[in-house]
Amino acid sequence: MVRENEIRENEVSVTPPEPNDAGLTFIGRISTPWTSRMETPRQGRHDGPVCRIEIYEPWVAALKGVEAFERLEILYWLHRSRRDLVLQSPASNGKVHGTFSLRSPVRPNPIGTSIVKLEGVEGNMLLVRGLDCLDGTPLIDLKPDRTLFKPIAPPQPGDFQTEENAP
Ligand code: SAM
């Protein structure tokens, strides 16, 4: 069952330090069909509905070249999540799992990531499939899917380092 903000049997919360959110700047906003966590997919799918990612100024120029990638990695801030659970019960059955062994939205820094299929670019809007976030979710970053990206800058010594030849 999807949580709003309730604590379930055997779950453990802690008092987290005051967040300072590392000075993140939200660079855009995601529009999806979902306004309730009860309806949002647990993980997006590439045959799911088209969602729109709006990029704010002054970051629109940074979209140059993204259209070359069939898939993008999207990072977003799951802004309605609680952030204080260390043990969670996804099935609400009293069986608990450590937060870092889950992809639950409930985490100290509620960052969600999805690999999406890029369907189009319209000015400052990206049309994508494969998201699983609420309408209005703030956007942290986007980058090419790592399996499609070859570094453009020349390699560095560390790129050739293995356990065997490490200095
Ligand atoms: N794909 C991402 C990941 O693996 O990092 C997120 C997965 S998380 C399980 C997706 C769930 O987070 C949704 O089903 C919904 O219940 C919840 N969610 C989505 N958007 C949210 C938001 N803005 N704030 C809080 N919870 C959100």
PDB file of C-alpha atoms and ligand atoms in Angstrom:
ATOM      1  CA  MET A   1       0.000   0.000   0.000  1.00  0.00           C
ATOM      2  CA  VAL A   2       1.239   3.534  -0.762  1.00  0.00           C
ATOM      3  CA  ARG A   3       1.772   5.730   2.274  1.00  0.00           C
ATOM      4  CA  GLU A   4       0.644   9.282   2.786  1.00  0.00           C
ATOM      5  CA  ASN A   5       2.653   9.979   5.923  1.00  0.00           C
ATOM      6  CA  GLU A   6       1.591   7.325   8.379  1.00  0.00           C
ATOM      7  CA  ILE A   7       3.938   5.072  10.378  1.00  0.00           C
ATOM      8  CA  ARG A   8       3.265   1.348  10.081  1.00  0.00           C
ATOM      9  CA  GLU A   9       3.769  -1.582  12.423  1.00  0.00           C
ATOM     10  CA  ASN A  10       7.482  -2.076  13.328  1.00  0.00           C
ATOM     11  CA  GLU A  11       8.633   0.920  11.293  1.00  0.00           C
ATOM     12  CA  VAL A  12      11.271   3.093  12.948  1.00  0.00           C
ATOM     13  CA  SER A  13      11.630   6.829  12.591  1.00  0.00           C
ATOM     14  CA  VAL A  14      14.512   8.973  13.806  1.00  0.00           C
ATOM     15  CA  THR A  15      14.906  12.659  14.451  1.00  0.00           C
ATOM     16  CA  PRO A  16      16.963  13.771  11.457  1.00  0.00           C
ATOM     17  CA  PRO A  17      19.344  16.714  11.577  1.00  0.00           C
ATOM     18  CA  GLU A  18      17.913  20.006  10.335  1.00  0.00           C
ATOM     19  CA  PRO A  19      17.989  19.670   6.502  1.00  0.00           C
ATOM     20  CA  ASN A  20      19.863  22.231   4.468  1.00  0.00           C
ATOM     21  CA  ASP A  21      19.235  20.407   1.162  1.00  0.00           C
ATOM     22  CA  ALA A  22      22.780  21.108  -0.047  1.00  0.00           C
ATOM     23  CA  GLY A  23      21.675  24.330  -1.711  1.00  0.00           C
ATOM     24  CA  LEU A  24      19.848  22.537  -4.521  1.00  0.00           C
ATOM     25  CA  THR A  25      18.242  24.649  -7.215  1.00  0.00           C
ATOM     26  CA  PHE A  26      15.160  23.197  -8.831  1.00  0.00           C
ATOM     27  CA  ILE A  27      15.654  23.609 -12.564  1.00  0.00           C
ATOM     28  CA  GLY A  28      12.113  22.813 -13.643  1.00  0.00           C
ATOM     29  CA  ARG A  29       8.856  21.123 -12.901  1.00  0.00           C
ATOM     30  CA  ILE A  30       7.325  17.832 -13.981  1.00  0.00           C
ATOM     31  CA  SER A  31       3.726  17.542 -15.166  1.00  0.00           C
ATOM     32  CA  THR A  32       2.183  14.084 -14.913  1.00  0.00           C
ATOM     33  CA  PRO A  33      -1.370  12.710 -14.876  1.00  0.00           C
ATOM     34  CA  TRP A  34      -1.068  11.764 -11.171  1.00  0.00           C
ATOM     35  CA  THR A  35      -2.266  13.941  -8.304  1.00  0.00           C
ATOM     36  CA  SER A  36      -2.432  11.192  -5.666  1.00  0.00           C
ATOM     37  CA  ARG A  37       0.319   8.910  -4.429  1.00  0.00           C
ATOM     38  CA  MET A  38      -2.300   6.136  -4.359  1.00  0.00           C
ATOM     39  CA  GLU A  39      -2.459   6.233  -8.165  1.00  0.00           C
ATOM     40  CA  THR A  40       1.109   7.041  -9.163  1.00  0.00           C
ATOM     41  CA  PRO A  41       3.055   4.081 -10.601  1.00  0.00           C
ATOM     42  CA  ARG A  42       5.643   2.609  -8.261  1.00  0.00           C
ATOM     43  CA  GLN A  43       8.094   2.651 -11.192  1.00  0.00           C
ATOM     44  CA  GLY A  44       7.512   4.360 -14.522  1.00  0.00           C
ATOM     45  CA  ARG A  45       7.196   2.369 -17.731  1.00  0.00           C
ATOM     46  CA  HIS A  46       8.304   3.246 -21.245  1.00  0.00           C
ATOM     47  CA  ASP A  47       4.838   2.514 -22.602  1.00  0.00           C
ATOM     48  CA  GLY A  48       3.236   4.703 -19.925  1.00  0.00           C
ATOM     49  CA  PRO A  49       1.607   8.098 -20.536  1.00  0.00           C
ATOM     50  CA  VAL A  50       3.550  11.029 -21.959  1.00  0.00           C
ATOM     51  CA  CYS A  51       4.645  13.432 -19.206  1.00  0.00           C
ATOM     52  CA  ARG A  52       6.013  16.942 -19.674  1.00  0.00           C
ATOM     53  CA  ILE A  53       9.174  18.255 -18.093  1.00  0.00           C
ATOM     54  CA  GLU A  54       9.331  22.060 -18.078  1.00  0.00           C
ATOM     55  CA  ILE A  55      12.792  23.598 -17.828  1.00  0.00           C
ATOM     56  CA  TYR A  56      13.002  27.030 -16.218  1.00  0.00           C
ATOM     57  CA  GLU A  57      15.177  29.895 -17.361  1.00  0.00           C
ATOM     58  CA  PRO A  58      18.118  30.417 -17.258  1.00  0.00           C
ATOM     59  CA  TRP A  59      18.615  26.675 -17.907  1.00  0.00           C
ATOM     60  CA  VAL A  60      16.753  26.279 -21.230  1.00  0.00           C
ATOM     61  CA  ALA A  61      19.944  26.716 -23.293  1.00  0.00           C
ATOM     62  CA  ALA A  62      21.331  23.670 -21.476  1.00  0.00           C
ATOM     63  CA  LEU A  63      18.922  21.468 -23.458  1.00  0.00           C
ATOM     64  CA  LYS A  64      21.099  21.801 -26.568  1.00  0.00           C
ATOM     65  CA  GLY A  65      21.886  18.278 -27.818  1.00  0.00           C
ATOM     66  CA  VAL A  66      19.495  16.292 -25.609  1.00  0.00           C
ATOM     67  CA  GLU A  67      17.361  15.396 -28.607  1.00  0.00           C
ATOM     68  CA  ALA A  68      20.172  13.085 -29.767  1.00  0.00           C
ATOM     69  CA  PHE A  69      19.461  10.692 -26.903  1.00  0.00           C
ATOM     70  CA  GLU A  70      16.669   8.169 -27.035  1.00  0.00           C
ATOM     71  CA  ARG A  71      16.678   7.870 -23.247  1.00  0.00           C
ATOM     72  CA  LEU A  72      17.433  10.317 -20.451  1.00  0.00           C
ATOM     73  CA  GLU A  73      18.040   9.897 -16.752  1.00  0.00           C
ATOM     74  CA  ILE A  74      15.804  12.207 -14.721  1.00  0.00           C
ATOM     75  CA  LEU A  75      16.414  13.169 -11.090  1.00  0.00           C
ATOM     76  CA  TYR A  76      13.582  14.690  -9.117  1.00  0.00           C
ATOM     77  CA  TRP A  77      12.732  15.760  -5.601  1.00  0.00           C
ATOM     78  CA  LEU A  78       9.935  13.698  -4.043  1.00  0.00           C
ATOM     79  CA  HIS A  79       8.763  16.763  -2.202  1.00  0.00           C
ATOM     80  CA  ARG A  80       5.835  15.263  -0.309  1.00  0.00           C
ATOM     81  CA  SER A  81       7.838  12.431   1.268  1.00  0.00           C
ATOM     82  CA  ARG A  82       8.581  12.078   4.926  1.00  0.00           C
ATOM     83  CA  ARG A  83      12.335  11.837   5.498  1.00  0.00           C
ATOM     84  CA  ASP A  84      12.758  10.233   8.898  1.00  0.00           C
ATOM     85  CA  LEU A  85      12.291   6.460   8.527  1.00  0.00           C
ATOM     86  CA  VAL A  86      15.221   4.066   8.835  1.00  0.00           C
ATOM     87  CA  LEU A  87      13.096   0.890   8.812  1.00  0.00           C
ATOM     88  CA  GLN A  88      10.088   0.645   6.533  1.00  0.00           C
ATOM     89  CA  SER A  89       7.309  -1.845   5.918  1.00  0.00           C
ATOM     90  CA  PRO A  90       6.378  -1.537   2.231  1.00  0.00           C
ATOM     91  CA  ALA A  91       3.785  -4.302   2.497  1.00  0.00           C
ATOM     92  CA  SER A  92       2.324  -2.914   5.756  1.00  0.00           C
ATOM     93  CA  ASN A  93       2.658  -6.390   7.271  1.00  0.00           C
ATOM     94  CA  GLY A  94       5.052  -5.708  10.127  1.00  0.00           C
ATOM     95  CA  LYS A  95       8.074  -6.973   8.127  1.00  0.00           C
ATOM     96  CA  VAL A  96      10.592  -4.141   7.888  1.00  0.00           C
ATOM     97  CA  HIS A  97      13.461  -3.327   5.511  1.00  0.00           C
ATOM     98  CA  GLY A  98      16.245  -0.759   5.799  1.00  0.00           C
ATOM     99  CA  THR A  99      15.546   2.423   3.851  1.00  0.00           C
ATOM    100  CA  PHE A 100      18.742   2.015   1.820  1.00  0.00           C
ATOM    101  CA  SER A 101      17.669  -1.436   0.666  1.00  0.00           C
ATOM    102  CA  LEU A 102      14.518   0.036  -0.898  1.00  0.00           C
ATOM    103  CA  ARG A 103      13.603   2.436  -3.709  1.00  0.00           C
ATOM    104  CA  SER A 104      10.897   3.929  -1.517  1.00  0.00           C
ATOM    105  CA  PRO A 105      10.266   7.686  -1.848  1.00  0.00           C
ATOM    106  CA  VAL A 106      10.731   7.898   1.936  1.00  0.00           C
ATOM    107  CA  ARG A 107      14.431   8.586   2.476  1.00  0.00           C
ATOM    108  CA  PRO A 108      16.586  11.236   4.156  1.00  0.00           C
ATOM    109  CA  ASN A 109      17.125  13.003   0.835  1.00  0.00           C
ATOM    110  CA  PRO A 110      14.038  12.099  -1.211  1.00  0.00           C
ATOM    111  CA  ILE A 111      15.645  11.950  -4.652  1.00  0.00           C
ATOM    112  CA  GLY A 112      13.841   9.876  -7.288  1.00  0.00           C
ATOM    113  CA  THR A 113      15.475   8.736 -10.507  1.00  0.00           C
ATOM    114  CA  SER A 114      13.979   7.303 -13.675  1.00  0.00           C
ATOM    115  CA  ILE A 115      15.282   6.382 -17.085  1.00  0.00           C
ATOM    116  CA  VAL A 116      12.723   7.864 -19.467  1.00  0.00           C
ATOM    117  CA  LYS A 117      12.080   7.524 -23.178  1.00  0.00           C
ATOM    118  CA  LEU A 118      12.401  10.884 -24.897  1.00  0.00           C
ATOM    119  CA  GLU A 119       9.418  11.463 -27.185  1.00  0.00           C
ATOM    120  CA  GLY A 120      10.118  15.063 -28.170  1.00  0.00           C
ATOM    121  CA  VAL A 121      11.513  18.476 -27.338  1.00  0.00           C
ATOM    122  CA  GLU A 122       9.265  21.532 -27.730  1.00  0.00           C
ATOM    123  CA  GLY A 123      11.162  24.674 -26.753  1.00  0.00           C
ATOM    124  CA  ASN A 124      11.637  24.459 -22.978  1.00  0.00           C
ATOM    125  CA  MET A 125       9.499  21.311 -22.680  1.00  0.00           C
ATOM    126  CA  LEU A 126      10.589  17.694 -22.859  1.00  0.00           C
ATOM    127  CA  LEU A 127       7.976  15.062 -23.625  1.00  0.00           C
ATOM    128  CA  VAL A 128       8.884  11.758 -22.007  1.00  0.00           C
ATOM    129  CA  ARG A 129       7.470   8.388 -20.996  1.00  0.00           C
ATOM    130  CA  GLY A 130       8.586   6.436 -17.946  1.00  0.00           C
ATOM    131  CA  LEU A 131       7.987   8.727 -14.969  1.00  0.00           C
ATOM    132  CA  ASP A 132       6.381   7.794 -11.666  1.00  0.00           C
ATOM    133  CA  CYS A 133       6.010  11.100  -9.834  1.00  0.00           C
ATOM    134  CA  LEU A 134       3.192  13.368  -8.765  1.00  0.00           C
ATOM    135  CA  ASP A 135       2.122  16.284 -10.907  1.00  0.00           C
ATOM    136  CA  GLY A 136       4.196  19.311  -9.891  1.00  0.00           C
ATOM    137  CA  THR A 137       7.252  17.368  -8.700  1.00  0.00           C
ATOM    138  CA  PRO A 138      10.357  19.591  -8.744  1.00  0.00           C
ATOM    139  CA  LEU A 139      13.138  18.689 -11.186  1.00  0.00           C
ATOM    140  CA  ILE A 140      16.730  18.415  -9.937  1.00  0.00           C
ATOM    141  CA  ASP A 141      18.672  17.334 -13.024  1.00  0.00           C
ATOM    142  CA  LEU A 142      18.594  15.442 -16.287  1.00  0.00           C
ATOM    143  CA  LYS A 143      21.357  13.770 -18.245  1.00  0.00           C
ATOM    144  CA  PRO A 144      21.760  11.200 -21.022  1.00  0.00           C
ATOM    145  CA  ASP A 145      21.211   7.559 -20.071  1.00  0.00           C
ATOM    146  CA  ARG A 146      24.728   6.430 -19.166  1.00  0.00           C
ATOM    147  CA  THR A 147      24.546   3.418 -21.489  1.00  0.00           C
ATOM    148  CA  LEU A 148      24.042   5.769 -24.459  1.00  0.00           C
ATOM    149  CA  PHE A 149      26.669   8.344 -23.499  1.00  0.00           C
ATOM    150  CA  LYS A 150      30.329   8.279 -24.537  1.00  0.00           C
ATOM    151  CA  PRO A 151      32.508  10.888 -22.794  1.00  0.00           C
ATOM    152  CA  ILE A 152      33.383  13.697 -25.196  1.00  0.00           C
ATOM    153  CA  ALA A 153      36.389  14.905 -23.199  1.00  0.00           C
ATOM    154  CA  PRO A 154      39.624  12.886 -23.591  1.00  0.00           C
ATOM    155  CA  PRO A 155      40.186  10.013 -21.142  1.00  0.00           C
ATOM    156  CA  GLN A 156      42.052  10.542 -17.894  1.00  0.00           C
ATOM    157  CA  PRO A 157      44.566   8.188 -16.185  1.00  0.00           C
ATOM    158  CA  GLY A 158      41.904   6.948 -13.766  1.00  0.00           C
ATOM    159  CA  ASP A 159      39.885   5.635 -16.689  1.00  0.00           C
ATOM    160  CA  PHE A 160      42.523   2.921 -17.217  1.00  0.00           C
ATOM    161  CA  GLN A 161      43.072   2.078 -13.553  1.00  0.00           C
ATOM    162  CA  THR A 162      42.163  -1.392 -12.365  1.00  0.00           C
ATOM    163  CA  GLU A 163      42.785  -3.140  -9.062  1.00  0.00           C
ATOM    164  CA  GLU A 164      45.817  -4.836 -10.667  1.00  0.00           C
ATOM    165  CA  ASN A 165      47.555  -1.767 -12.104  1.00  0.00           C
ATOM    166  CA  ALA A 166      46.565   0.802  -9.430  1.00  0.00           C
ATOM    167  CA  PRO A 167      49.531   2.848  -8.153  1.00  0.00           C
TER     168      PRO A 167
HETATM  169  N1  SAM B   1      11.639   5.825  -9.867  1.00  0.00           N
HETATM  170  C1  SAM B   1      12.053   6.505  -8.666  1.00  0.00           C
HETATM  171  C2  SAM B   1      13.213   5.775  -8.034  1.00  0.00           C
HETATM  172  O1  SAM B   1      13.275   4.547  -8.137  1.00  0.00           O
HETATM  173  O2  SAM B   1      14.093   6.440  -7.474  1.00  0.00           O
HETATM  174  C3  SAM B   1      10.939   6.732  -7.679  1.00  0.00           C
HETATM  175  C4  SAM B   1      10.267   5.455  -7.202  1.00  0.00           C
HETATM  176  S1  SAM B   1       9.101   5.764  -5.897  1.00  0.00           S
HETATM  177  C5  SAM B   1       8.786   4.094  -5.413  1.00  0.00           C
HETATM  178  C6  SAM B   1       7.652   6.227  -6.745  1.00  0.00           C
HETATM  179  C7  SAM B   1       6.551   6.503  -5.749  1.00  0.00           C
HETATM  180  O3  SAM B   1       6.852   7.708  -5.053  1.00  0.00           O
HETATM  181  C8  SAM B   1       5.205   6.761  -6.372  1.00  0.00           C
HETATM  182  O4  SAM B   1       4.492   5.572  -6.569  1.00  0.00           O
HETATM  183  C9  SAM B   1       4.525   7.649  -5.335  1.00  0.00           C
HETATM  184  O5  SAM B   1       3.924   6.847  -4.341  1.00  0.00           O
HETATM  185  C10 SAM B   1       5.683   8.388  -4.683  1.00  0.00           C
HETATM  186  N2  SAM B   1       5.816   9.782  -5.160  1.00  0.00           N
HETATM  187  C11 SAM B   1       5.843  10.203  -6.438  1.00  0.00           C
HETATM  188  N3  SAM B   1       6.017  11.534  -6.502  1.00  0.00           N
HETATM  189  C12 SAM B   1       6.133  11.967  -5.238  1.00  0.00           C
HETATM  190  C13 SAM B   1       6.361  13.237  -4.657  1.00  0.00           C
HETATM  191  N4  SAM B   1       6.513  14.331  -5.398  1.00  0.00           N
HETATM  192  N5  SAM B   1       6.419  13.308  -3.302  1.00  0.00           N
HETATM  193  C14 SAM B   1       6.280  12.193  -2.548  1.00  0.00           C
HETATM  194  N6  SAM B   1       6.072  10.964  -3.038  1.00  0.00           N
HETATM  195  C15 SAM B   1       6.008  10.845  -4.374  1.00  0.00           C
END
